[in-house]
């Protein structure tokens, strides 16, 4: 799976950070959760090789990335994009506000990727 942060979609301070990382939590069909919130080469989102865009990507094999055991199936992944010290972030709530306007009420919500196996 490839996760992308499109830094030029709307004005934000994260795109100016020295490095952008993904923090994520995987949820499985067994009711287990697996978090990866470290700031390392594993979670670093490299910038595409273009001086014209601010697109950052991270491609993972989800089971390996989260350390999911054999016999468990990931049902969803929740994630945000953040800088190294966690002071700047872009969440699903930020995207919603940029698209629809308004303000944040309560906690910001992550992006959600639902996985369906057929």
mmCIF file of N, CA and C in Angstrom:
data_model
loop_
_atom_site.group_PDB
_atom_site.id
_atom_site.type_symbol
_atom_site.label_atom_id
_atom_site.label_comp_id
_atom_site.label_asym_id
_atom_site.label_seq_id
_atom_site.Cartn_x
_atom_site.Cartn_y
_atom_site.Cartn_z
ATOM 1 N N UNK A 1 0.840 -1.169 0.000
ATOM 2 C CA UNK A 1 0.000 0.000 0.000
ATOM 3 C C UNK A 1 0.890 1.238 0.000
ATOM 4 N N UNK A 2 0.442 2.247 -0.716
ATOM 5 C CA UNK A 2 1.159 3.516 -0.706
ATOM 6 C C UNK A 2 0.274 4.585 -0.083
ATOM 7 N N UNK A 3 0.826 5.268 0.910
ATOM 8 C CA UNK A 3 0.168 6.381 1.564
ATOM 9 C C UNK A 3 0.834 7.649 1.049
ATOM 10 N N UNK A 4 0.037 8.650 0.688
ATOM 11 C CA UNK A 4 0.580 9.883 0.121
ATOM 12 C C UNK A 4 0.088 11.103 0.881
ATOM 13 N N UNK A 5 1.013 12.009 1.141
ATOM 14 C CA UNK A 5 0.688 13.319 1.680
ATOM 15 C C UNK A 5 0.870 14.303 0.538
ATOM 16 N N UNK A 6 -0.230 14.915 0.098
ATOM 17 C CA UNK A 6 -0.204 15.863 -0.997
ATOM 18 C C UNK A 6 -0.120 17.264 -0.398
ATOM 19 N N UNK A 7 1.086 17.724 -0.194
ATOM 20 C CA UNK A 7 1.325 18.949 0.555
ATOM 21 C C UNK A 7 0.840 20.223 -0.081
ATOM 22 N N UNK A 8 0.509 20.204 -1.375
ATOM 23 C CA UNK A 8 0.088 21.416 -2.064
ATOM 24 C C UNK A 8 -1.426 21.522 -2.236
ATOM 25 N N UNK A 9 -2.176 20.586 -1.711
ATOM 26 C CA UNK A 9 -3.633 20.620 -1.880
ATOM 27 C C UNK A 9 -4.228 21.868 -1.230
ATOM 28 N N UNK A 10 -3.744 22.217 -0.034
ATOM 29 C CA UNK A 10 -4.158 23.441 0.647
ATOM 30 C C UNK A 10 -3.000 23.915 1.517
ATOM 31 N N UNK A 11 -3.063 25.154 1.908
ATOM 32 C CA UNK A 11 -1.986 25.755 2.684
ATOM 33 C C UNK A 11 -1.852 25.067 4.042
ATOM 34 N N UNK A 12 -0.624 24.673 4.380
ATOM 35 C CA UNK A 12 -0.360 24.033 5.675
ATOM 36 C C UNK A 12 1.115 24.187 6.017
ATOM 37 N N UNK A 13 1.411 24.154 7.313
ATOM 38 C CA UNK A 13 2.788 24.317 7.763
ATOM 39 C C UNK A 13 3.599 23.027 7.700
ATOM 40 N N UNK A 14 2.944 21.878 7.679
ATOM 41 C CA UNK A 14 3.667 20.608 7.678
ATOM 42 C C UNK A 14 4.552 20.473 6.444
ATOM 43 N N UNK A 15 4.098 20.972 5.318
ATOM 44 C CA UNK A 15 4.855 20.841 4.078
ATOM 45 C C UNK A 15 6.222 21.522 4.182
ATOM 46 N N UNK A 16 6.377 22.455 5.117
ATOM 47 C CA UNK A 16 7.655 23.158 5.300
ATOM 48 C C UNK A 16 8.601 22.419 6.255
ATOM 49 N N UNK A 17 8.154 21.327 6.858
ATOM 50 C CA UNK A 17 8.974 20.583 7.816
ATOM 51 C C UNK A 17 10.179 19.943 7.130
ATOM 52 N N UNK A 18 11.236 19.735 7.913
ATOM 53 C CA UNK A 18 12.437 19.087 7.388
ATOM 54 C C UNK A 18 12.175 17.648 6.972
ATOM 55 N N UNK A 19 11.248 16.996 7.672
ATOM 56 C CA UNK A 19 10.909 15.605 7.369
ATOM 57 C C UNK A 19 9.448 15.370 7.761
ATOM 58 N N UNK A 20 8.781 14.495 7.002
ATOM 59 C CA UNK A 20 7.383 14.156 7.271
ATOM 60 C C UNK A 20 7.301 12.655 7.508
ATOM 61 N N UNK A 21 6.538 12.291 8.548
ATOM 62 C CA UNK A 21 6.403 10.896 8.966
ATOM 63 C C UNK A 21 4.933 10.511 9.013
ATOM 64 N N UNK A 22 4.681 9.215 8.958
ATOM 65 C CA UNK A 22 3.333 8.705 9.126
ATOM 66 C C UNK A 22 3.239 8.008 10.477
ATOM 67 N N UNK A 23 2.221 8.358 11.242
ATOM 68 C CA UNK A 23 1.878 7.627 12.463
ATOM 69 C C UNK A 23 0.622 6.836 12.131
ATOM 70 N N UNK A 24 0.591 5.556 12.477
ATOM 71 C CA UNK A 24 -0.543 4.738 12.064
ATOM 72 C C UNK A 24 -0.884 3.666 13.097
ATOM 73 N N UNK A 25 -2.152 3.267 13.072
ATOM 74 C CA UNK A 25 -2.642 2.175 13.908
ATOM 75 C C UNK A 25 -3.439 1.232 13.021
ATOM 76 N N UNK A 26 -3.115 -0.052 13.102
ATOM 77 C CA UNK A 26 -3.853 -1.074 12.362
ATOM 78 C C UNK A 26 -4.783 -1.800 13.326
ATOM 79 N N UNK A 27 -5.981 -2.098 12.859
ATOM 80 C CA UNK A 27 -6.983 -2.834 13.623
ATOM 81 C C UNK A 27 -7.246 -4.144 12.897
ATOM 82 N N UNK A 28 -7.323 -5.243 13.646
ATOM 83 C CA UNK A 28 -7.508 -6.550 13.015
ATOM 84 C C UNK A 28 -8.867 -7.143 13.334
ATOM 85 N N UNK A 29 -9.196 -8.191 12.588
ATOM 86 C CA UNK A 29 -10.468 -8.891 12.770
ATOM 87 C C UNK A 29 -10.542 -9.609 14.117
ATOM 88 N N UNK A 30 -9.419 -9.789 14.785
ATOM 89 C CA UNK A 30 -9.389 -10.419 16.112
ATOM 90 C C UNK A 30 -9.563 -9.399 17.231
ATOM 91 N N UNK A 31 -9.732 -8.125 16.862
ATOM 92 C CA UNK A 31 -9.902 -7.088 17.868
ATOM 93 C C UNK A 31 -8.600 -6.520 18.404
ATOM 94 N N UNK A 32 -7.469 -6.872 17.796
ATOM 95 C CA UNK A 32 -6.175 -6.358 18.234
ATOM 96 C C UNK A 32 -5.828 -5.062 17.509
ATOM 97 N N UNK A 33 -4.999 -4.247 18.157
ATOM 98 C CA UNK A 33 -4.508 -3.021 17.539
ATOM 99 C C UNK A 33 -2.983 -3.032 17.563
ATOM 100 N N UNK A 34 -2.403 -2.471 16.520
ATOM 101 C CA UNK A 34 -0.948 -2.397 16.386
ATOM 102 C C UNK A 34 -0.588 -0.971 15.982
ATOM 103 N N UNK A 35 0.203 -0.288 16.801
ATOM 104 C CA UNK A 35 0.592 1.090 16.542
ATOM 105 C C UNK A 35 2.032 1.192 16.065
ATOM 106 N N UNK A 36 2.248 2.083 15.121
ATOM 107 C CA UNK A 36 3.602 2.447 14.694
ATOM 108 C C UNK A 36 3.645 3.969 14.716
ATOM 109 N N UNK A 37 4.264 4.515 15.764
ATOM 110 C CA UNK A 37 4.334 5.965 15.920
ATOM 111 C C UNK A 37 5.765 6.463 16.036
ATOM 112 N N UNK A 38 6.713 5.593 15.777
ATOM 113 C CA UNK A 38 8.120 5.993 15.846
ATOM 114 C C UNK A 38 8.450 6.964 14.722
ATOM 115 N N UNK A 39 9.476 7.734 14.920
ATOM 116 C CA UNK A 39 9.985 8.629 13.874
ATOM 117 C C UNK A 39 11.336 8.067 13.458
ATOM 118 N N UNK A 40 11.321 7.308 12.370
ATOM 119 C CA UNK A 40 12.528 6.617 11.911
ATOM 120 C C UNK A 40 12.446 6.450 10.395
ATOM 121 N N UNK A 41 13.442 5.803 9.839
ATOM 122 C CA UNK A 41 13.447 5.519 8.400
ATOM 123 C C UNK A 41 12.213 4.703 8.009
ATOM 124 N N UNK A 42 11.713 3.909 8.920
ATOM 125 C CA UNK A 42 10.529 3.076 8.663
ATOM 126 C C UNK A 42 9.296 3.922 8.373
ATOM 127 N N UNK A 43 9.156 5.056 9.042
ATOM 128 C CA UNK A 43 7.951 5.882 8.927
ATOM 129 C C UNK A 43 8.160 7.170 8.118
ATOM 130 N N UNK A 44 9.399 7.418 7.692
ATOM 131 C CA UNK A 44 9.719 8.618 6.921
ATOM 132 C C UNK A 44 9.065 8.561 5.546
ATOM 133 N N UNK A 45 8.476 9.662 5.147
ATOM 134 C CA UNK A 45 7.820 9.760 3.845
ATOM 135 C C UNK A 45 8.705 10.567 2.900
ATOM 136 N N UNK A 46 9.434 9.908 2.022
ATOM 137 C CA UNK A 46 10.301 10.635 1.092
ATOM 138 C C UNK A 46 9.485 11.503 0.129
ATOM 139 N N UNK A 47 10.076 12.634 -0.223
ATOM 140 C CA UNK A 47 9.455 13.539 -1.193
ATOM 141 C C UNK A 47 9.714 13.009 -2.591
ATOM 142 N N UNK A 48 8.695 13.124 -3.459
ATOM 143 C CA UNK A 48 8.881 12.729 -4.850
ATOM 144 C C UNK A 48 9.966 13.587 -5.476
ATOM 145 N N UNK A 49 10.636 13.033 -6.464
ATOM 146 C CA UNK A 49 11.736 13.733 -7.133
ATOM 147 C C UNK A 49 11.219 14.775 -8.119
ATOM 148 N N UNK A 50 10.627 15.833 -7.581
ATOM 149 C CA UNK A 50 10.182 16.934 -8.423
ATOM 150 C C UNK A 50 10.202 18.207 -7.594
ATOM 151 N N UNK A 51 10.898 19.195 -8.088
ATOM 152 C CA UNK A 51 10.947 20.460 -7.363
ATOM 153 C C UNK A 51 9.634 21.227 -7.520
ATOM 154 N N UNK A 52 8.753 20.784 -8.394
ATOM 155 C CA UNK A 52 7.487 21.468 -8.640
ATOM 156 C C UNK A 52 6.365 21.014 -7.725
ATOM 157 N N UNK A 53 6.542 19.909 -7.027
ATOM 158 C CA UNK A 53 5.443 19.420 -6.197
ATOM 159 C C UNK A 53 5.921 19.091 -4.793
ATOM 160 N N UNK A 54 4.980 19.038 -3.903
ATOM 161 C CA UNK A 54 5.235 18.642 -2.511
ATOM 162 C C UNK A 54 4.425 17.392 -2.204
ATOM 163 N N UNK A 55 4.784 16.308 -2.861
ATOM 164 C CA UNK A 55 4.129 15.024 -2.657
ATOM 165 C C UNK A 55 5.107 14.105 -1.946
ATOM 166 N N UNK A 56 4.656 13.521 -0.846
ATOM 167 C CA UNK A 56 5.469 12.631 -0.027
ATOM 168 C C UNK A 56 4.760 11.282 0.027
ATOM 169 N N UNK A 57 5.502 10.195 -0.177
ATOM 170 C CA UNK A 57 4.909 8.859 -0.227
ATOM 171 C C UNK A 57 5.614 7.899 0.712
ATOM 172 N N UNK A 58 4.844 6.941 1.201
ATOM 173 C CA UNK A 58 5.395 5.832 1.975
ATOM 174 C C UNK A 58 4.686 4.567 1.522
ATOM 175 N N UNK A 59 5.447 3.617 0.989
ATOM 176 C CA UNK A 59 4.883 2.351 0.542
ATOM 177 C C UNK A 59 5.255 1.271 1.548
ATOM 178 N N UNK A 60 4.240 0.538 1.992
ATOM 179 C CA UNK A 60 4.445 -0.498 3.016
ATOM 180 C C UNK A 60 3.755 -1.803 2.617
ATOM 181 N N UNK A 61 4.189 -2.889 3.217
ATOM 182 C CA UNK A 61 3.467 -4.161 3.215
ATOM 183 C C UNK A 61 2.830 -4.195 4.604
ATOM 184 N N UNK A 62 1.518 -3.939 4.732
ATOM 185 C CA UNK A 62 0.896 -3.697 6.040
ATOM 186 C C UNK A 62 1.164 -4.749 7.120
ATOM 187 N N UNK A 63 1.054 -6.015 6.810
ATOM 188 C CA UNK A 63 1.263 -7.049 7.833
ATOM 189 C C UNK A 63 2.671 -6.978 8.406
ATOM 190 N N UNK A 64 3.641 -6.780 7.550
ATOM 191 C CA UNK A 64 5.036 -6.680 7.992
ATOM 192 C C UNK A 64 5.273 -5.364 8.742
ATOM 193 N N UNK A 65 4.767 -4.286 8.220
ATOM 194 C CA UNK A 65 4.963 -2.963 8.796
ATOM 195 C C UNK A 65 4.474 -2.900 10.247
ATOM 196 N N UNK A 66 3.296 -3.477 10.501
ATOM 197 C CA UNK A 66 2.704 -3.436 11.835
ATOM 198 C C UNK A 66 3.069 -4.647 12.695
ATOM 199 N N UNK A 67 3.713 -5.645 12.121
ATOM 200 C CA UNK A 67 4.052 -6.849 12.870
ATOM 201 C C UNK A 67 2.830 -7.710 13.181
ATOM 202 N N UNK A 68 1.929 -7.809 12.225
ATOM 203 C CA UNK A 68 0.694 -8.588 12.394
ATOM 204 C C UNK A 68 1.032 -10.076 12.312
ATOM 205 N N UNK A 69 0.503 -10.824 13.250
ATOM 206 C CA UNK A 69 0.753 -12.258 13.303
ATOM 207 C C UNK A 69 -0.067 -13.009 12.248
ATOM 208 N N UNK A 70 0.457 -14.154 11.833
ATOM 209 C CA UNK A 70 -0.234 -15.037 10.894
ATOM 210 C C UNK A 70 -1.615 -15.366 11.457
ATOM 211 N N UNK A 71 -2.625 -15.349 10.610
ATOM 212 C CA UNK A 71 -3.977 -15.686 11.050
ATOM 213 C C UNK A 71 -4.825 -14.476 11.404
ATOM 214 N N UNK A 72 -4.225 -13.286 11.449
ATOM 215 C CA UNK A 72 -4.990 -12.065 11.695
ATOM 216 C C UNK A 72 -5.104 -11.289 10.391
ATOM 217 N N UNK A 73 -6.224 -10.620 10.218
ATOM 218 C CA UNK A 73 -6.462 -9.836 9.021
ATOM 219 C C UNK A 73 -6.707 -8.387 9.416
ATOM 220 N N UNK A 74 -6.003 -7.483 8.769
ATOM 221 C CA UNK A 74 -6.209 -6.054 9.034
ATOM 222 C C UNK A 74 -7.545 -5.637 8.427
ATOM 223 N N UNK A 75 -8.369 -4.952 9.230
ATOM 224 C CA UNK A 75 -9.656 -4.471 8.750
ATOM 225 C C UNK A 75 -9.633 -2.977 8.439
ATOM 226 N N UNK A 76 -8.797 -2.226 9.159
ATOM 227 C CA UNK A 76 -8.661 -0.801 8.856
ATOM 228 C C UNK A 76 -7.342 -0.277 9.397
ATOM 229 N N UNK A 77 -6.898 0.808 8.788
ATOM 230 C CA UNK A 77 -5.697 1.514 9.232
ATOM 231 C C UNK A 77 -6.082 2.978 9.414
ATOM 232 N N UNK A 78 -5.771 3.514 10.583
ATOM 233 C CA UNK A 78 -5.966 4.941 10.855
ATOM 234 C C UNK A 78 -4.594 5.582 10.875
ATOM 235 N N UNK A 79 -4.455 6.761 10.264
ATOM 236 C CA UNK A 79 -3.129 7.371 10.165
ATOM 237 C C UNK A 79 -3.209 8.889 10.090
ATOM 238 N N UNK A 80 -2.088 9.510 10.447
ATOM 239 C CA UNK A 80 -1.901 10.950 10.298
ATOM 240 C C UNK A 80 -0.495 11.183 9.766
ATOM 241 N N UNK A 81 -0.245 12.391 9.295
ATOM 242 C CA UNK A 81 1.084 12.798 8.863
ATOM 243 C C UNK A 81 1.592 13.828 9.865
ATOM 244 N N UNK A 82 2.867 13.740 10.231
ATOM 245 C CA UNK A 82 3.400 14.615 11.265
ATOM 246 C C UNK A 82 4.872 14.942 11.019
ATOM 247 N N UNK A 83 5.349 15.972 11.707
ATOM 248 C CA UNK A 83 6.768 16.282 11.654
ATOM 249 C C UNK A 83 7.502 15.475 12.726
ATOM 250 N N UNK A 84 8.814 15.623 12.799
ATOM 251 C CA UNK A 84 9.647 14.792 13.688
ATOM 252 C C UNK A 84 9.246 14.891 15.159
ATOM 253 N N UNK A 85 8.965 16.100 15.661
ATOM 254 C CA UNK A 85 8.639 16.222 17.085
ATOM 255 C C UNK A 85 7.140 16.179 17.369
ATOM 256 N N UNK A 86 6.322 15.991 16.337
ATOM 257 C CA UNK A 86 4.883 15.840 16.536
ATOM 258 C C UNK A 86 4.118 17.134 16.776
ATOM 259 N N UNK A 87 4.780 18.290 16.600
ATOM 260 C CA UNK A 87 4.104 19.563 16.847
ATOM 261 C C UNK A 87 3.227 20.005 15.677
ATOM 262 N N UNK A 88 3.471 19.469 14.502
ATOM 263 C CA UNK A 88 2.657 19.760 13.325
ATOM 264 C C UNK A 88 2.077 18.454 12.812
ATOM 265 N N UNK A 89 0.821 18.474 12.420
ATOM 266 C CA UNK A 89 0.230 17.268 11.854
ATOM 267 C C UNK A 89 -0.889 17.632 10.888
ATOM 268 N N UNK A 90 -1.180 16.701 10.003
ATOM 269 C CA UNK A 90 -2.322 16.790 9.101
ATOM 270 C C UNK A 90 -3.138 15.529 9.328
ATOM 271 N N UNK A 91 -4.424 15.732 9.588
ATOM 272 C CA UNK A 91 -5.338 14.635 9.901
ATOM 273 C C UNK A 91 -6.508 14.637 8.917
ATOM 274 N N UNK A 92 -7.348 13.647 9.048
ATOM 275 C CA UNK A 92 -8.570 13.618 8.249
ATOM 276 C C UNK A 92 -9.453 14.823 8.538
ATOM 277 N N UNK A 93 -9.465 15.261 9.773
ATOM 278 C CA UNK A 93 -10.242 16.447 10.146
ATOM 279 C C UNK A 93 -9.732 17.678 9.417
ATOM 280 N N UNK A 94 -8.405 17.826 9.330
ATOM 281 C CA UNK A 94 -7.829 18.968 8.610
ATOM 282 C C UNK A 94 -8.275 18.971 7.151
ATOM 283 N N UNK A 95 -8.283 17.804 6.517
ATOM 284 C CA UNK A 95 -8.725 17.708 5.123
ATOM 285 C C UNK A 95 -10.188 18.106 4.992
ATOM 286 N N UNK A 96 -11.002 17.655 5.911
ATOM 287 C CA UNK A 96 -12.434 17.972 5.878
ATOM 288 C C UNK A 96 -12.655 19.473 6.017
ATOM 289 N N UNK A 97 -11.941 20.106 6.937
ATOM 290 C CA UNK A 97 -12.066 21.552 7.133
ATOM 291 C C UNK A 97 -11.613 22.298 5.879
ATOM 292 N N UNK A 98 -10.519 21.856 5.269
ATOM 293 C CA UNK A 98 -10.023 22.511 4.056
ATOM 294 C C UNK A 98 -11.041 22.399 2.921
ATOM 295 N N UNK A 99 -11.734 21.278 2.840
ATOM 296 C CA UNK A 99 -12.699 21.051 1.768
ATOM 297 C C UNK A 99 -14.036 21.751 2.028
ATOM 298 N N UNK A 100 -14.477 21.734 3.291
ATOM 299 C CA UNK A 100 -15.816 22.216 3.603
ATOM 300 C C UNK A 100 -15.848 23.515 4.391
ATOM 301 N N UNK A 101 -14.710 23.923 4.951
ATOM 302 C CA UNK A 101 -14.695 25.096 5.818
ATOM 303 C C UNK A 101 -15.131 24.720 7.216
ATOM 304 N N UNK A 102 -15.259 25.688 8.071
ATOM 305 C CA UNK A 102 -15.686 25.418 9.438
ATOM 306 C C UNK A 102 -14.516 25.345 10.391
ATOM 307 N N UNK A 103 -14.771 24.815 11.574
ATOM 308 C CA UNK A 103 -13.756 24.718 12.616
ATOM 309 C C UNK A 103 -13.776 23.322 13.232
ATOM 310 N N UNK A 104 -12.715 23.015 13.971
ATOM 311 C CA UNK A 104 -12.607 21.728 14.654
ATOM 312 C C UNK A 104 -13.384 21.782 15.958
ATOM 313 N N UNK A 105 -14.233 20.802 16.162
ATOM 314 C CA UNK A 105 -14.917 20.644 17.435
ATOM 315 C C UNK A 105 -14.486 19.312 18.012
ATOM 316 N N UNK A 106 -13.897 19.326 19.195
ATOM 317 C CA UNK A 106 -13.409 18.099 19.802
ATOM 318 C C UNK A 106 -12.063 17.698 19.216
ATOM 319 N N UNK A 107 -11.720 16.441 19.419
ATOM 320 C CA UNK A 107 -10.431 15.933 18.942
ATOM 321 C C UNK A 107 -10.424 15.782 17.425
ATOM 322 N N UNK A 108 -9.241 15.980 16.859
ATOM 323 C CA UNK A 108 -9.084 15.729 15.431
ATOM 324 C C UNK A 108 -9.137 14.225 15.187
ATOM 325 N N UNK A 109 -9.693 13.843 14.050
ATOM 326 C CA UNK A 109 -9.782 12.432 13.696
ATOM 327 C C UNK A 109 -8.770 12.108 12.607
ATOM 328 N N UNK A 110 -8.206 10.892 12.652
ATOM 329 C CA UNK A 110 -7.217 10.493 11.644
ATOM 330 C C UNK A 110 -7.874 10.208 10.299
ATOM 331 N N UNK A 111 -7.035 10.013 9.291
ATOM 332 C CA UNK A 111 -7.505 9.452 8.031
ATOM 333 C C UNK A 111 -7.827 7.984 8.317
ATOM 334 N N UNK A 112 -8.768 7.417 7.587
ATOM 335 C CA UNK A 112 -9.145 6.016 7.787
ATOM 336 C C UNK A 112 -9.106 5.299 6.450
ATOM 337 N N UNK A 113 -8.409 4.175 6.435
ATOM 338 C CA UNK A 113 -8.339 3.317 5.260
ATOM 339 C C UNK A 113 -8.989 1.985 5.653
ATOM 340 N N UNK A 114 -10.167 1.709 5.103
ATOM 341 C CA UNK A 114 -10.872 0.450 5.354
ATOM 342 C C UNK A 114 -10.362 -0.607 4.388
ATOM 343 N N UNK A 115 -10.068 -1.793 4.901
ATOM 344 C CA UNK A 115 -9.591 -2.892 4.066
ATOM 345 C C UNK A 115 -10.666 -3.966 4.003
ATOM 346 N N UNK A 116 -11.023 -4.342 2.806
ATOM 347 C CA UNK A 116 -12.055 -5.350 2.617
ATOM 348 C C UNK A 116 -11.473 -6.498 1.813
ATOM 349 N N UNK A 117 -11.548 -7.703 2.361
ATOM 350 C CA UNK A 117 -11.082 -8.895 1.651
ATOM 351 C C UNK A 117 -12.288 -9.632 1.109
ATOM 352 N N UNK A 118 -12.235 -9.949 -0.155
ATOM 353 C CA UNK A 118 -13.356 -10.689 -0.766
ATOM 354 C C UNK A 118 -12.864 -11.969 -1.373
#
